[in-house]
Coordinates of C-alpha atoms in Angstrom, one line a residue:
M22 CA -45.4 109.3 110.5
E23 CA -46.8 106.5 108.4
I24 CA -50.0 107.2 106.4
E25 CA -52.4 104.7 105.0
L26 CA -55.3 105.6 102.7
V27 CA -58.0 103.0 101.7
R28 CA -60.7 103.8 99.3
N29 CA -64.3 103.0 100.3
G30 CA -66.3 100.2 98.8
S31 CA -65.8 96.6 97.9
D32 CA -62.9 97.2 95.5
P33 CA -60.5 99.1 97.8
L34 CA -57.5 101.0 96.5
T35 CA -54.7 101.6 99.0
Y36 CA -52.0 104.2 99.2
R37 CA -49.3 103.7 101.9
G38 CA -46.1 105.5 102.8
P39 CA -44.4 108.1 104.9
G40 CA -46.0 111.5 105.2
E41 CA -46.8 114.5 107.2
L42 CA -49.7 116.2 109.0
W43 CA -50.0 119.9 109.8
Q44 CA -52.5 122.6 110.9
D45 CA -52.2 126.1 109.5
D46 CA -52.9 129.4 111.3
D47 CA -56.6 129.1 110.3
G48 CA -56.9 125.7 111.9
V49 CA -57.2 123.8 108.6
L50 CA -55.9 120.2 108.9
S51 CA -53.9 119.0 105.9
F52 CA -51.8 115.9 105.0
K53 CA -49.4 114.7 102.4
C54 CA -48.4 111.0 101.8
F55 CA -45.5 109.9 99.7
A56 CA -47.0 106.6 98.6
R57 CA -45.2 103.6 97.3
S58 CA -47.2 101.9 94.6
D59 CA -47.0 100.7 91.0
G60 CA -48.1 101.9 87.6
R61 CA -51.3 99.8 87.6
V62 CA -52.6 101.6 90.7
A63 CA -51.9 105.0 89.2
I64 CA -53.7 104.2 86.0
D65 CA -56.7 102.7 87.8
S66 CA -57.0 105.8 90.0
I67 CA -56.8 108.2 87.0
L68 CA -59.5 106.2 85.2
D69 CA -61.7 106.3 88.4
Q70 CA -61.3 110.1 88.7
A71 CA -62.2 110.5 85.0
A72 CA -65.4 108.5 85.4
L73 CA -66.8 110.9 87.9
E74 CA -69.8 112.9 86.4
V75 CA -69.8 116.6 86.3
G76 CA -72.6 118.2 88.2
K77 CA -73.3 115.0 90.2
L78 CA -72.6 114.2 93.8
F79 CA -69.5 112.1 94.2
P80 CA -70.3 108.5 95.3
D81 CA -69.2 107.2 98.6
E82 CA -66.7 104.9 96.8
A83 CA -64.8 108.0 95.6
Y84 CA -63.7 108.8 99.2
Y85 CA -61.0 107.3 101.4
S86 CA -60.5 106.5 105.0
I87 CA -57.1 107.5 106.5
K88 CA -55.0 106.2 109.3
L89 CA -51.9 108.1 110.5
T90 CA -49.4 106.3 112.8
T91 CA -46.9 108.6 114.6
F92 CA -43.4 107.6 115.8
D93 CA -44.7 106.6 119.2
N94 CA -47.5 104.5 117.7
T95 CA -50.3 107.0 118.3
I96 CA -53.0 106.3 115.8
L97 CA -55.1 109.1 114.3
S98 CA -57.9 108.4 111.8
A99 CA -60.7 110.0 109.7
E100 CA -63.2 108.8 107.2
N101 CA -64.7 110.1 103.9
V102 CA -61.6 112.0 102.9
W103 CA -61.2 113.5 99.4
I104 CA -57.7 113.1 98.1
E105 CA -55.7 114.9 95.4
P106 CA -53.1 112.5 94.0
K107 CA -50.2 113.3 91.7
Y108 CA -48.5 110.4 89.9
N109 CA -45.2 109.4 88.4
L110 CA -46.3 107.0 85.7
V111 CA -42.8 105.8 85.2
T112 CA -42.3 104.5 88.8
G113 CA -46.0 104.4 89.8
H114 CA -45.3 106.3 93.0
A115 CA -47.7 109.0 94.0
I116 CA -47.9 112.1 96.2
V117 CA -51.3 112.1 97.8
S118 CA -52.5 115.2 99.6
G119 CA -55.8 116.6 101.0
K120 CA -57.6 118.3 103.8
L121 CA -59.3 116.6 106.8
P122 CA -62.8 117.5 107.9
W123 CA -62.0 116.0 111.3
L124 CA -59.4 113.9 113.0
Q125 CA -60.1 111.3 115.6
H126 CA -57.8 109.8 118.3
V127 CA -58.8 107.0 120.7
Y128 CA -56.7 106.1 123.7
S129 CA -57.1 104.1 126.9
K130 CA -57.4 106.2 130.1
K131 CA -59.0 105.4 133.5
R132 CA -61.8 107.7 134.6
T133 CA -61.2 110.0 137.5
S134 CA -63.4 110.0 140.6
K135 CA -65.3 113.1 139.3
A136 CA -66.6 111.9 135.9
V137 CA -66.4 114.3 133.0
P138 CA -67.8 112.2 130.2
M139 CA -67.6 115.0 127.6
R140 CA -65.7 118.2 126.8
L141 CA -66.6 120.5 124.0
L142 CA -64.3 123.3 122.9
F143 CA -65.2 126.3 120.7
L144 CA -62.3 128.3 119.4
R145 CA -62.2 131.9 118.2
Q146 CA -65.5 133.0 119.7
Q147 CA -66.7 136.6 120.3
R148 CA -66.6 137.1 124.1
R149 CA -69.5 139.4 124.0
D150 CA -71.7 136.7 122.6
W151 CA -71.0 134.4 125.5
R152 CA -71.1 137.0 128.3
L153 CA -74.2 135.5 129.9
F154 CA -72.4 132.1 130.2
Y155 CA -69.2 133.3 132.0
G156 CA -68.6 130.8 134.8
A157 CA -72.1 129.2 134.3
D158 CA -72.9 125.8 135.8
I159 CA -76.2 124.7 134.3
Q160 CA -77.9 121.7 135.9
L161 CA -79.7 119.2 133.7
D162 CA -81.8 117.1 136.1
S163 CA -83.4 115.0 133.4
L164 CA -80.0 113.8 132.3
G165 CA -78.4 113.6 135.7
C166 CA -75.5 115.9 134.7
S167 CA -74.5 119.6 134.6
L168 CA -72.7 121.8 132.0
K169 CA -69.8 123.9 133.2
F170 CA -68.8 126.8 131.0
T171 CA -65.2 128.2 131.2
M172 CA -63.7 131.0 129.1
L173 CA -60.2 130.2 128.0
R174 CA -57.7 132.9 126.9
D175 CA -59.5 135.6 125.0
S176 CA -61.7 133.8 122.6
D177 CA -62.1 130.1 123.5
V178 CA -65.0 128.5 125.3
L179 CA -64.8 125.1 127.1
I180 CA -67.9 123.2 128.1
E181 CA -67.5 120.3 130.5
V182 CA -70.3 117.8 130.9
I183 CA -70.1 116.6 134.5
G184 CA -72.0 113.5 135.6
D185 CA -71.8 109.7 135.9
T186 CA -74.6 108.8 133.4
A187 CA -74.0 108.0 129.8
M188 CA -74.8 110.8 127.4
P189 CA -77.5 110.3 124.6
P190 CA -76.2 109.7 121.1
N191 CA -75.0 112.9 119.4
F192 CA -75.4 114.9 122.6
E193 CA -72.8 117.3 121.4
T194 CA -75.0 118.2 118.4
R195 CA -77.9 118.9 120.6
V196 CA -75.8 121.2 122.8
V197 CA -74.7 123.1 119.7
E198 CA -78.4 123.4 118.6
A199 CA -79.3 124.9 122.0
L200 CA -76.4 127.3 122.0
R201 CA -77.2 128.5 118.5
Y202 CA -80.7 129.2 119.7
V203 CA -79.9 131.3 122.8
L204 CA -76.9 133.0 121.2
A205 CA -78.6 133.6 117.8
K206 CA -75.2 132.8 116.2
V207 CA -74.0 130.0 113.9
I208 CA -71.3 128.5 116.0
H209 CA -69.2 125.4 115.3
L210 CA -67.4 122.9 117.5
S211 CA -63.6 122.7 117.3
L212 CA -62.9 119.7 119.5
I213 CA -65.0 116.9 121.1
E214 CA -63.6 114.7 123.8
I215 CA -65.8 111.8 124.9
S216 CA -64.7 109.6 127.9
T217 CA -65.9 106.1 128.6
V218 CA -64.8 103.2 130.8
E219 CA -62.8 102.0 127.8
G220 CA -60.9 105.2 127.0
V221 CA -61.1 108.7 125.6
D222 CA -62.2 109.5 122.1
T223 CA -60.9 112.9 120.9
T224 CA -62.1 114.4 117.6
L225 CA -60.5 117.6 116.2
M226 CA -62.9 119.4 113.8
Y227 CA -62.2 121.3 110.7
P228 CA -62.8 125.0 111.4
I229 CA -65.7 126.7 109.7
H230 CA -65.6 130.4 109.7
G231 CA -69.1 132.0 109.7
T232 CA -70.0 135.5 108.7
E233 CA -71.4 138.2 111.0
T234 CA -75.1 137.9 111.4
R235 CA -77.8 140.4 112.4
L236 CA -80.3 138.1 114.0
L237 CA -81.1 139.1 117.6
A238 CA -81.1 136.6 120.5
P239 CA -84.4 135.7 122.2
L240 CA -83.0 137.2 125.4
S241 CA -80.0 139.5 125.4
A242 CA -80.4 141.4 128.7
D243 CA -77.3 141.1 131.0
K244 CA -79.4 141.1 134.2
H245 CA -81.3 137.9 133.2
S246 CA -78.6 135.3 132.9
S247 CA -80.6 132.8 134.9
D248 CA -83.4 133.1 132.4
V249 CA -81.0 132.6 129.5
H250 CA -79.7 129.4 131.2
L251 CA -83.3 128.2 131.7
L252 CA -84.0 128.9 128.1
F253 CA -80.9 126.9 127.0
A254 CA -81.9 124.0 129.2
R255 CA -85.5 124.0 128.0
Y256 CA -84.4 124.0 124.4
L257 CA -81.8 121.3 124.9
G258 CA -84.4 119.1 126.6
F259 CA -86.8 119.8 123.7
V260 CA -84.4 118.7 120.9
L261 CA -83.2 115.7 122.9
S262 CA -86.7 114.3 123.3
N263 CA -88.0 115.1 119.8
T264 CA -85.1 114.3 117.5
S265 CA -83.7 111.0 116.1
S266 CA -80.0 110.7 116.8
E267 CA -78.9 111.2 113.2
F268 CA -80.6 114.5 112.4
V269 CA -80.9 118.1 113.5
H270 CA -84.3 119.1 114.8
P271 CA -86.5 120.9 112.3
C272 CA -86.9 123.8 114.7
S273 CA -83.2 124.2 114.8
M274 CA -83.0 124.1 111.0
Y275 CA -85.6 126.9 110.6
L276 CA -83.7 129.0 113.2
R277 CA -80.4 128.3 111.5
N278 CA -81.7 129.4 108.1
A279 CA -83.1 132.6 109.6
C280 CA -79.7 133.3 111.2
D281 CA -77.7 132.6 108.1
A282 CA -80.0 134.8 106.0
S283 CA -79.5 137.7 108.4
A284 CA -75.9 137.9 107.2
G285 CA -77.0 138.8 103.7
S286 CA -79.3 141.3 102.1
T287 CA -82.5 142.5 103.8
E288 CA -84.5 140.9 101.0
A289 CA -82.9 137.5 101.7
E290 CA -83.6 137.9 105.4
V291 CA -87.2 138.8 104.9
I292 CA -87.9 135.8 102.7
V293 CA -86.2 133.3 104.9
L294 CA -87.6 134.8 108.1
S295 CA -91.1 134.5 106.7
V296 CA -90.6 130.9 105.7
A297 CA -89.0 130.1 109.1
V298 CA -92.1 131.3 111.0
E299 CA -94.4 129.3 108.9
G300 CA -92.2 126.2 109.4
L301 CA -92.2 126.7 113.1
A302 CA -96.0 127.1 113.1
N303 CA -96.3 123.8 111.4
L304 CA -94.5 122.1 114.3
L305 CA -97.3 123.1 116.6
P306 CA -99.9 120.4 117.5
F307 CA -103.3 121.3 116.1
E308 CA -106.7 119.6 116.3
K309 CA -109.2 120.4 113.6
M310 CA -112.8 121.0 114.6
Q311 CA -115.2 118.5 113.0
T312 CA -117.8 121.1 112.3
A313 CA -115.3 123.3 110.5
D314 CA -114.0 120.3 108.6
Q315 CA -117.4 119.3 107.4
A316 CA -118.2 122.8 106.3
T317 CA -115.0 122.8 104.3
I318 CA -115.8 119.5 102.7
D319 CA -119.3 120.7 101.8
V320 CA -117.9 123.8 100.0
R321 CA -115.2 121.9 98.2
D322 CA -117.7 119.2 97.0
A323 CA -120.1 121.9 95.7
M324 CA -117.3 123.7 93.9
L325 CA -116.1 120.4 92.3
K326 CA -119.7 119.6 91.2
L327 CA -119.9 123.1 89.6
L328 CA -116.5 122.6 88.0
A329 CA -117.7 119.3 86.4
E330 CA -120.8 121.1 85.0
L331 CA -118.7 124.0 83.5
D332 CA -116.2 121.5 82.0
P333 CA -113.4 124.0 81.4
V334 CA -110.2 123.3 79.4
D335 CA -107.7 121.1 81.1
H336 CA -105.2 123.8 82.3
V337 CA -108.0 125.8 83.9
R338 CA -109.5 122.7 85.5
N339 CA -106.1 121.6 86.9
R340 CA -105.5 125.1 88.4
I341 CA -108.9 125.2 90.1
E342 CA -108.6 121.7 91.5
G343 CA -105.2 122.7 92.9
L344 CA -106.7 125.7 94.6
L345 CA -109.5 123.6 96.1
S346 CA -107.0 121.0 97.4
Q347 CA -105.5 123.7 99.6
L348 CA -108.7 123.7 101.6
N349 CA -107.6 120.4 103.1
N350 CA -104.4 122.0 104.6
V351 CA -104.3 123.8 107.9
R352 CA -102.9 127.3 107.4
A353 CA -100.0 128.4 109.6
A354 CA -102.1 131.4 110.7
D355 CA -104.8 128.9 111.9
R356 CA -102.3 126.9 113.9
L357 CA -101.1 130.1 115.6
Q358 CA -104.5 131.4 116.7
P359 CA -104.6 129.1 119.8
L360 CA -101.4 130.7 121.0
V361 CA -102.9 134.2 120.6
R362 CA -106.0 133.1 122.5
D363 CA -103.9 131.7 125.4
G364 CA -101.6 134.7 125.7
L365 CA -98.6 132.9 124.2
L366 CA -98.3 135.0 121.0
D367 CA -98.6 138.7 120.5
P368 CA -101.3 139.3 117.9
A369 CA -99.5 142.4 116.7
C370 CA -96.4 140.4 116.0
L371 CA -98.5 137.7 114.2
G372 CA -99.9 140.5 112.1
A373 CA -96.4 141.8 111.3
W374 CA -95.5 138.3 110.0
K375 CA -98.6 138.3 107.8
Q376 CA -97.6 141.7 106.4
L377 CA -94.0 140.7 105.9
R378 CA -95.0 137.5 104.2
H379 CA -97.3 139.3 101.9
K380 CA -94.3 141.5 100.8
T381 CA -92.3 138.4 99.9
V382 CA -95.1 136.4 98.2
H383 CA -96.3 139.4 96.2
P384 CA -93.1 141.4 95.4
N385 CA -94.7 143.1 92.4
K386 CA -97.1 144.8 94.8
S387 CA -94.6 145.8 97.4
K388 CA -91.0 145.9 96.4
L389 CA -88.3 146.1 99.0
E390 CA -85.9 148.0 96.8
G391 CA -85.9 151.7 96.4
L392 CA -87.2 152.4 99.9
D393 CA -86.5 155.8 101.4
R394 CA -85.2 156.2 105.0
D395 CA -88.6 156.2 106.7
Q396 CA -89.8 153.2 104.6
M397 CA -86.6 151.3 105.4
Q398 CA -87.0 152.0 109.2
A399 CA -90.6 150.7 108.9
L400 CA -89.3 147.5 107.3
I401 CA -86.7 147.1 110.0
D402 CA -89.4 147.6 112.7
L403 CA -91.5 145.0 110.9
V404 CA -88.6 142.5 110.9
H405 CA -88.0 143.0 114.6
R406 CA -91.7 142.3 115.4
V407 CA -91.4 139.1 113.4
Y408 CA -88.4 138.2 115.5
V409 CA -90.7 138.3 118.5
C410 CA -93.3 136.2 116.7
M411 CA -90.7 133.6 115.8
Y412 CA -89.3 133.4 119.3
Q413 CA -92.7 133.3 121.0
I414 CA -93.6 130.3 118.9
T415 CA -90.4 128.5 120.1
F416 CA -91.2 129.4 123.7
A417 CA -94.6 127.6 123.3
L418 CA -92.9 124.6 121.6
I419 CA -90.3 124.1 124.4
G420 CA -92.5 125.1 127.3
Y421 CA -90.4 128.1 128.4
R422 CA -91.7 130.6 130.9
G423 CA -89.7 133.7 131.8
A424 CA -88.1 136.8 130.5
Y425 CA -87.5 137.7 126.8
S426 CA -86.3 140.6 124.8
N427 CA -89.3 142.5 123.3
Y428 CA -88.0 143.7 120.0
A429 CA -91.5 144.9 119.0
A430 CA -91.2 147.8 121.5
K431 CA -89.0 150.8 121.5
R432 CA -85.5 150.3 123.0
F433 CA -86.1 146.6 123.2
P434 CA -87.3 146.2 126.8
V435 CA -87.4 142.9 128.7
G436 CA -90.9 141.4 128.7
A437 CA -92.5 138.5 130.5
Y438 CA -93.7 135.3 128.9
P439 CA -96.5 134.2 128.8
L440 CA -97.9 137.6 127.9
T441 CA -100.4 137.4 130.8
V442 CA -97.6 137.4 133.3
V443 CA -96.3 140.6 134.8
L444 CA -92.4 140.8 135.1
K445 CA -91.2 141.6 138.6

């Protein structure tokens, strides 16, 4: 095949020549180009590499776009590729190699009568994680499409988006967000195929291998697959309607951080889980009461007046003023009280979060290390109750009503949400 590499920016540097592309057993895409150039190009490239600053992010101009043309004129492409060139300064020729984060192929193809505008492929998955989606066909009425799940071979999952309407921008990212939520796993796409009237755009992704995590899913009971599908659809609709096309929803980021942290030490999980709950609470709408606001203002003004009379040294004054400024902020616990009042959040689980957060904010008072067996079990029980707190906040955010796994109770029974509903 013929390979062409062009540096980003207004002063492009080009490598062009025959080469090869391959994918190893782990799915990593690599290339090598035997470029024909001159000594000037080699020297310029060496000087550019030497100008990069240690400890600084590489500028966009340091990356390349790549186009690969096969023997049958099939064109593959990728952008923002980092290259590793080796030069022969006598001839000026170079051997340029690197790895590809993704590889894109666009070709013309007429649509079939049954439109499948998008296919998403997840490779090397754990079948037990996807058991509630075996053969699932989830209807998304708001988008005028459905998602069909198919298990391929022993560890691959194919999702077909079936419908005649155009998908929103970055729809595949939103689907991954919703799947990570209901599975409580950090999963990554392996292939995206998008069909339009002009043709088919296929993108092969660089594989990312995650570690085994301990975070429990919001609903893991085998007999409640329909509730899991509803939970997936509600979360997908939530992130689609509340996210700009370029970014991941903040709710998904907090949940992702909690999931990642569960793969590490208990201390790391406790810290990140506490932060995640507070972040989710701050996503809730909250209206301040005018009477409470005025009372806060009166107290703050009185304290500032007293502070002016005392006239302490600067560092003491600054610290006190910083503490008083916090009175203007709405605490996460205050935002969560309406959920408790309306039966949308278990007060015991909210109390567990406060207790867990206290351990992380004041480690000198309650260290996690050196716990005996009973203390460690008590900590694990506390973490499980905070799981429930975290998920019940998300239920309120996305408007979910249905079954959930109650990790706050023994043997993790299935409960009903809202808490005022009795599960049949």
